[in-house]
PDB file of C-alpha atoms and ligand atoms in Angstrom:
ATOM      1  CA  MET A   1     -30.586  -3.653 -14.720  1.00  0.00           C
ATOM      2  CA  LYS A   2     -28.034  -6.471 -14.570  1.00  0.00           C
ATOM      3  CA  LYS A   3     -25.618  -7.047 -17.387  1.00  0.00           C
ATOM      4  CA  GLN A   4     -24.180 -10.295 -18.663  1.00  0.00           C
ATOM      5  CA  ILE A   5     -20.388 -10.271 -18.836  1.00  0.00           C
ATOM      6  CA  THR A   6     -17.742 -12.818 -19.733  1.00  0.00           C
ATOM      7  CA  LEU A   7     -14.494 -13.094 -17.839  1.00  0.00           C
ATOM      8  CA  THR A   8     -11.731 -15.633 -18.168  1.00  0.00           C
ATOM      9  CA  VAL A   9     -10.797 -16.237 -14.550  1.00  0.00           C
ATOM     10  CA  ASN A  10      -7.685 -18.297 -13.867  1.00  0.00           C
ATOM     11  CA  GLY A  11      -8.009 -19.818 -17.320  1.00  0.00           C
ATOM     12  CA  VAL A  12     -11.713 -20.691 -17.030  1.00  0.00           C
ATOM     13  CA  LYS A  13     -14.349 -18.814 -19.017  1.00  0.00           C
ATOM     14  CA  ARG A  14     -17.156 -17.495 -16.794  1.00  0.00           C
ATOM     15  CA  GLU A  15     -20.494 -15.981 -17.785  1.00  0.00           C
ATOM     16  CA  LEU A  16     -21.735 -13.699 -15.031  1.00  0.00           C
ATOM     17  CA  LEU A  17     -24.727 -11.494 -14.396  1.00  0.00           C
ATOM     18  CA  VAL A  18     -23.600  -8.335 -12.622  1.00  0.00           C
ATOM     19  CA  ALA A  19     -25.147  -5.090 -11.446  1.00  0.00           C
ATOM     20  CA  PRO A  20     -23.827  -1.957 -13.196  1.00  0.00           C
ATOM     21  CA  ASN A  21     -22.200  -0.744  -9.977  1.00  0.00           C
ATOM     22  CA  GLU A  22     -20.854  -4.123  -8.872  1.00  0.00           C
ATOM     23  CA  LEU A  23     -17.141  -4.252  -8.145  1.00  0.00           C
ATOM     24  CA  LEU A  24     -14.828  -6.865  -9.577  1.00  0.00           C
ATOM     25  CA  LEU A  25     -13.600  -7.685  -6.053  1.00  0.00           C
ATOM     26  CA  ASN A  26     -17.154  -8.491  -5.029  1.00  0.00           C
ATOM     27  CA  VAL A  27     -17.748 -10.667  -8.081  1.00  0.00           C
ATOM     28  CA  LEU A  28     -14.567 -12.646  -7.460  1.00  0.00           C
ATOM     29  CA  ARG A  29     -15.208 -13.141  -3.767  1.00  0.00           C
ATOM     30  CA  GLU A  30     -18.996 -13.464  -3.631  1.00  0.00           C
ATOM     31  CA  HIS A  31     -19.982 -14.909  -7.006  1.00  0.00           C
ATOM     32  CA  LEU A  32     -16.964 -17.109  -7.658  1.00  0.00           C
ATOM     33  CA  GLY A  33     -15.796 -17.892  -4.117  1.00  0.00           C
ATOM     34  CA  LEU A  34     -12.261 -16.711  -4.864  1.00  0.00           C
ATOM     35  CA  THR A  35     -11.422 -15.127  -1.540  1.00  0.00           C
ATOM     36  CA  GLY A  36      -7.688 -14.724  -2.143  1.00  0.00           C
ATOM     37  CA  ALA A  37      -8.161 -11.082  -3.143  1.00  0.00           C
ATOM     38  CA  LYS A  38      -8.846  -9.255   0.102  1.00  0.00           C
ATOM     39  CA  TYR A  39     -11.126  -6.395   1.012  1.00  0.00           C
ATOM     40  CA  GLY A  40      -8.875  -4.082   3.001  1.00  0.00           C
ATOM     41  CA  CYS A  41      -9.682  -0.404   2.650  1.00  0.00           C
ATOM     42  CA  GLY A  42     -12.096  -0.451  -0.276  1.00  0.00           C
ATOM     43  CA  ILE A  43     -10.800   2.935  -1.442  1.00  0.00           C
ATOM     44  CA  GLY A  44      -7.666   2.124  -3.409  1.00  0.00           C
ATOM     45  CA  GLU A  45      -5.185   2.723  -0.592  1.00  0.00           C
ATOM     46  CA  CYS A  46      -3.894  -0.683   0.535  1.00  0.00           C
ATOM     47  CA  GLY A  47      -3.433  -2.983  -2.480  1.00  0.00           C
ATOM     48  CA  SER A  48      -4.799  -6.065  -0.733  1.00  0.00           C
ATOM     49  CA  CYS A  49      -7.419  -6.489  -3.491  1.00  0.00           C
ATOM     50  CA  THR A  50      -4.837  -6.560  -6.302  1.00  0.00           C
ATOM     51  CA  ILE A  51      -5.484  -8.989  -9.125  1.00  0.00           C
ATOM     52  CA  LEU A  52      -4.030  -9.231 -12.634  1.00  0.00           C
ATOM     53  CA  LEU A  53      -6.316  -7.900 -15.351  1.00  0.00           C
ATOM     54  CA  ASP A  54      -4.960  -8.746 -18.785  1.00  0.00           C
ATOM     55  CA  GLY A  55      -1.571  -9.173 -17.080  1.00  0.00           C
ATOM     56  CA  GLU A  56      -1.580  -5.809 -15.311  1.00  0.00           C
ATOM     57  CA  PRO A  57      -1.923  -5.420 -11.543  1.00  0.00           C
ATOM     58  CA  VAL A  58      -5.238  -3.732 -10.848  1.00  0.00           C
ATOM     59  CA  LEU A  59      -7.134  -2.776  -7.699  1.00  0.00           C
ATOM     60  CA  SER A  60     -10.290  -4.862  -7.913  1.00  0.00           C
ATOM     61  CA  CYS A  61     -11.992  -2.700  -5.252  1.00  0.00           C
ATOM     62  CA  LEU A  62     -11.965   0.188  -7.710  1.00  0.00           C
ATOM     63  CA  THR A  63     -12.783  -1.776 -10.868  1.00  0.00           C
ATOM     64  CA  LEU A  64     -16.343  -2.217 -12.054  1.00  0.00           C
ATOM     65  CA  ALA A  65     -16.988  -5.797 -13.080  1.00  0.00           C
ATOM     66  CA  ALA A  66     -18.895  -4.589 -16.148  1.00  0.00           C
ATOM     67  CA  ALA A  67     -15.843  -2.610 -17.255  1.00  0.00           C
ATOM     68  CA  ALA A  68     -13.762  -5.799 -17.137  1.00  0.00           C
ATOM     69  CA  ASP A  69     -16.076  -7.596 -19.575  1.00  0.00           C
ATOM     70  CA  GLY A  70     -14.034  -9.745 -21.966  1.00  0.00           C
ATOM     71  CA  SER A  71     -10.879  -9.567 -19.857  1.00  0.00           C
ATOM     72  CA  ASP A  72      -8.501 -12.142 -18.536  1.00  0.00           C
ATOM     73  CA  VAL A  73      -8.331 -12.209 -14.735  1.00  0.00           C
ATOM     74  CA  VAL A  74      -5.733 -13.937 -12.596  1.00  0.00           C
ATOM     75  CA  THR A  75      -6.142 -14.213  -8.842  1.00  0.00           C
ATOM     76  CA  ILE A  76      -3.771 -15.796  -6.366  1.00  0.00           C
ATOM     77  CA  GLU A  77      -5.760 -19.048  -6.688  1.00  0.00           C
ATOM     78  CA  GLY A  78      -4.702 -19.175 -10.330  1.00  0.00           C
ATOM     79  CA  LEU A  79      -0.968 -19.121  -9.680  1.00  0.00           C
ATOM     80  CA  MET A  80      -0.736 -22.686  -8.445  1.00  0.00           C
ATOM     81  CA  GLY A  81       0.292 -25.113 -11.173  1.00  0.00           C
ATOM     82  CA  SER A  82      -2.031 -27.867 -12.430  1.00  0.00           C
ATOM     83  CA  ASP A  83       0.260 -30.264 -10.542  1.00  0.00           C
ATOM     84  CA  GLY A  84      -0.793 -28.539  -7.301  1.00  0.00           C
ATOM     85  CA  LYS A  85       2.630 -26.971  -6.781  1.00  0.00           C
ATOM     86  CA  LEU A  86       2.989 -23.405  -5.620  1.00  0.00           C
ATOM     87  CA  HIS A  87       4.198 -20.820  -8.101  1.00  0.00           C
ATOM     88  CA  PRO A  88       7.950 -20.241  -7.562  1.00  0.00           C
ATOM     89  CA  LEU A  89       7.286 -16.715  -6.326  1.00  0.00           C
ATOM     90  CA  GLN A  90       4.893 -18.100  -3.708  1.00  0.00           C
ATOM     91  CA  GLY A  91       7.651 -20.520  -2.687  1.00  0.00           C
ATOM     92  CA  SER A  92      10.131 -17.676  -2.455  1.00  0.00           C
ATOM     93  CA  PHE A  93       7.783 -15.720  -0.172  1.00  0.00           C
ATOM     94  CA  LEU A  94       7.556 -18.737   2.143  1.00  0.00           C
ATOM     95  CA  GLU A  95      11.311 -19.358   2.124  1.00  0.00           C
ATOM     96  CA  HIS A  96      12.074 -15.754   3.003  1.00  0.00           C
ATOM     97  CA  GLY A  97       9.488 -15.392   5.758  1.00  0.00           C
ATOM     98  CA  ALA A  98       7.683 -12.760   3.678  1.00  0.00           C
ATOM     99  CA  VAL A  99       4.292 -13.981   4.896  1.00  0.00           C
ATOM    100  CA  GLN A 100       3.176 -13.120   8.407  1.00  0.00           C
ATOM    101  CA  CYS A 101      -0.537 -12.458   8.871  1.00  0.00           C
ATOM    102  CA  GLY A 102      -0.913 -13.042   5.125  1.00  0.00           C
ATOM    103  CA  PHE A 103      -3.513 -10.372   4.496  1.00  0.00           C
ATOM    104  CA  CYS A 104      -1.363  -8.435   2.024  1.00  0.00           C
ATOM    105  CA  THR A 105       0.235 -11.537   0.527  1.00  0.00           C
ATOM    106  CA  PRO A 106      -2.047 -12.388  -2.429  1.00  0.00           C
ATOM    107  CA  GLY A 107      -1.921  -8.826  -3.726  1.00  0.00           C
ATOM    108  CA  MET A 108       1.783  -8.515  -2.998  1.00  0.00           C
ATOM    109  CA  ILE A 109       2.641 -11.721  -4.855  1.00  0.00           C
ATOM    110  CA  LEU A 110       0.537 -10.789  -7.892  1.00  0.00           C
ATOM    111  CA  THR A 111       2.165  -7.358  -7.981  1.00  0.00           C
ATOM    112  CA  GLY A 112       5.583  -9.008  -7.690  1.00  0.00           C
ATOM    113  CA  LYS A 113       4.723 -11.387 -10.513  1.00  0.00           C
ATOM    114  CA  ALA A 114       3.644  -8.508 -12.752  1.00  0.00           C
ATOM    115  CA  LEU A 115       6.933  -6.777 -12.026  1.00  0.00           C
ATOM    116  CA  LEU A 116       9.032  -9.848 -12.857  1.00  0.00           C
ATOM    117  CA  ASP A 117       7.017 -10.469 -16.033  1.00  0.00           C
ATOM    118  CA  GLU A 118       7.755  -6.906 -17.111  1.00  0.00           C
ATOM    119  CA  ASN A 119      11.278  -6.578 -15.712  1.00  0.00           C
ATOM    120  CA  PRO A 120      12.877  -9.966 -14.902  1.00  0.00           C
ATOM    121  CA  GLN A 121      15.912  -8.423 -13.179  1.00  0.00           C
ATOM    122  CA  PRO A 122      14.673  -5.486 -11.098  1.00  0.00           C
ATOM    123  CA  THR A 123      16.917  -3.650  -8.683  1.00  0.00           C
ATOM    124  CA  GLU A 124      15.905  -3.422  -5.033  1.00  0.00           C
ATOM    125  CA  GLU A 125      14.892   0.178  -5.665  1.00  0.00           C
ATOM    126  CA  GLU A 126      12.721  -0.855  -8.606  1.00  0.00           C
ATOM    127  CA  ILE A 127      11.052  -3.551  -6.496  1.00  0.00           C
ATOM    128  CA  ARG A 128      10.307  -1.090  -3.701  1.00  0.00           C
ATOM    129  CA  GLU A 129       8.929   1.423  -6.187  1.00  0.00           C
ATOM    130  CA  TYR A 130       6.717  -1.166  -7.928  1.00  0.00           C
ATOM    131  CA  ILE A 131       5.175  -2.529  -4.737  1.00  0.00           C
ATOM    132  CA  ARG A 132       4.650   0.872  -3.144  1.00  0.00           C
ATOM    133  CA  GLY A 133       0.866   0.608  -3.556  1.00  0.00           C
ATOM    134  CA  ASN A 134       0.753  -2.660  -1.611  1.00  0.00           C
ATOM    135  CA  LEU A 135       0.811  -2.017   2.110  1.00  0.00           C
ATOM    136  CA  CYS A 136       2.093  -4.562   4.618  1.00  0.00           C
ATOM    137  CA  ARG A 137       1.604  -3.906   8.312  1.00  0.00           C
ATOM    138  CA  CYS A 138       3.694  -6.881   9.472  1.00  0.00           C
ATOM    139  CA  THR A 139       6.955  -7.520   7.667  1.00  0.00           C
ATOM    140  CA  GLY A 140       8.643  -4.147   7.281  1.00  0.00           C
ATOM    141  CA  TYR A 141       8.945  -5.065   3.572  1.00  0.00           C
ATOM    142  CA  THR A 142      12.551  -6.350   3.791  1.00  0.00           C
ATOM    143  CA  GLN A 143      11.622 -10.035   3.432  1.00  0.00           C
ATOM    144  CA  ILE A 144       9.131  -9.247   0.669  1.00  0.00           C
ATOM    145  CA  VAL A 145      11.759  -7.384  -1.341  1.00  0.00           C
ATOM    146  CA  GLN A 146      14.235 -10.226  -0.737  1.00  0.00           C
ATOM    147  CA  ALA A 147      11.692 -12.828  -1.874  1.00  0.00           C
ATOM    148  CA  ILE A 148      11.075 -11.004  -5.151  1.00  0.00           C
ATOM    149  CA  LYS A 149      14.807 -10.337  -5.637  1.00  0.00           C
ATOM    150  CA  GLU A 150      15.771 -13.969  -5.045  1.00  0.00           C
ATOM    151  CA  ARG A 151      13.136 -15.156  -7.474  1.00  0.00           C
ATOM    152  CA  SER A 152      14.541 -12.795 -10.096  1.00  0.00           C
ATOM    153  CA  LYS A 153      17.984 -14.369  -9.560  1.00  0.00           C
ATOM    154  CA  GLU A 154      16.541 -17.870  -9.903  1.00  0.00           C
ATOM    155  CA  LYS A 155      15.016 -16.829 -13.210  1.00  0.00           C
ATOM    156  CA  LEU A 156      18.564 -16.411 -14.496  1.00  0.00           C
ATOM    157  CA  SER A 157      19.383 -20.067 -13.886  1.00  0.00           C
ATOM    158  CA  PRO A 158      18.094 -22.675 -16.354  1.00  0.00           C
TER     159      PRO A 158
HETATM  160  S1  LIG B 201      -9.130  -2.987  -0.751  1.00  0.00           S
HETATM  161 FE1  LIG B 201      -8.564  -2.278  -2.717  1.00  0.00          FE
HETATM  162  S2  LIG B 201      -6.895  -0.955  -2.371  1.00  0.00           S
HETATM  163 FE2  LIG B 201      -7.554  -1.548  -0.360  1.00  0.00          FE
HETATM  164  S1  LIG B 202       1.995 -10.067   6.187  1.00  0.00           S
HETATM  165 FE1  LIG B 202       0.523  -9.042   7.413  1.00  0.00          FE
HETATM  166  S2  LIG B 202      -0.018  -7.311   6.228  1.00  0.00           S
HETATM  167 FE2  LIG B 202       1.628  -8.174   5.164  1.00  0.00          FE
END
């Protein structure tokens, strides 16, 4: 039997009817048309489905939508400002060539944002450790780490 849940998704309150076994990734992509979170492995190995759930990076392919009832969800679509400008971390990824095929990018950026929210001045080692659950088959990670590091430096300036 379906269950009614409420999620605040990218600042907008949503009432949704979901099956008990329905995954949050599916609800975001299929019910709400938010396709930024990607279906990669579906078994918690790649990080491409990462979203922020109450500010924490979470694998939406392993999260039941019903279990997220009442939560605040941020997807990559929610990072853009109301003025249509990219989030500074998105800009940093572009500047540093940290986006190639782009499949890992939404999850990687949301994980990077969670890190900077928690630790505004991470070391390179801390960045590598934090993003270890987000796999990238294209970049070799160097540009991604640089993009997050540079953004942390910018946060120091007014
Ligand atoms: S699709 Fe969720 S971890 Fe790979
Ligand atoms: S840019 Fe292609 S998987 Fe990361």
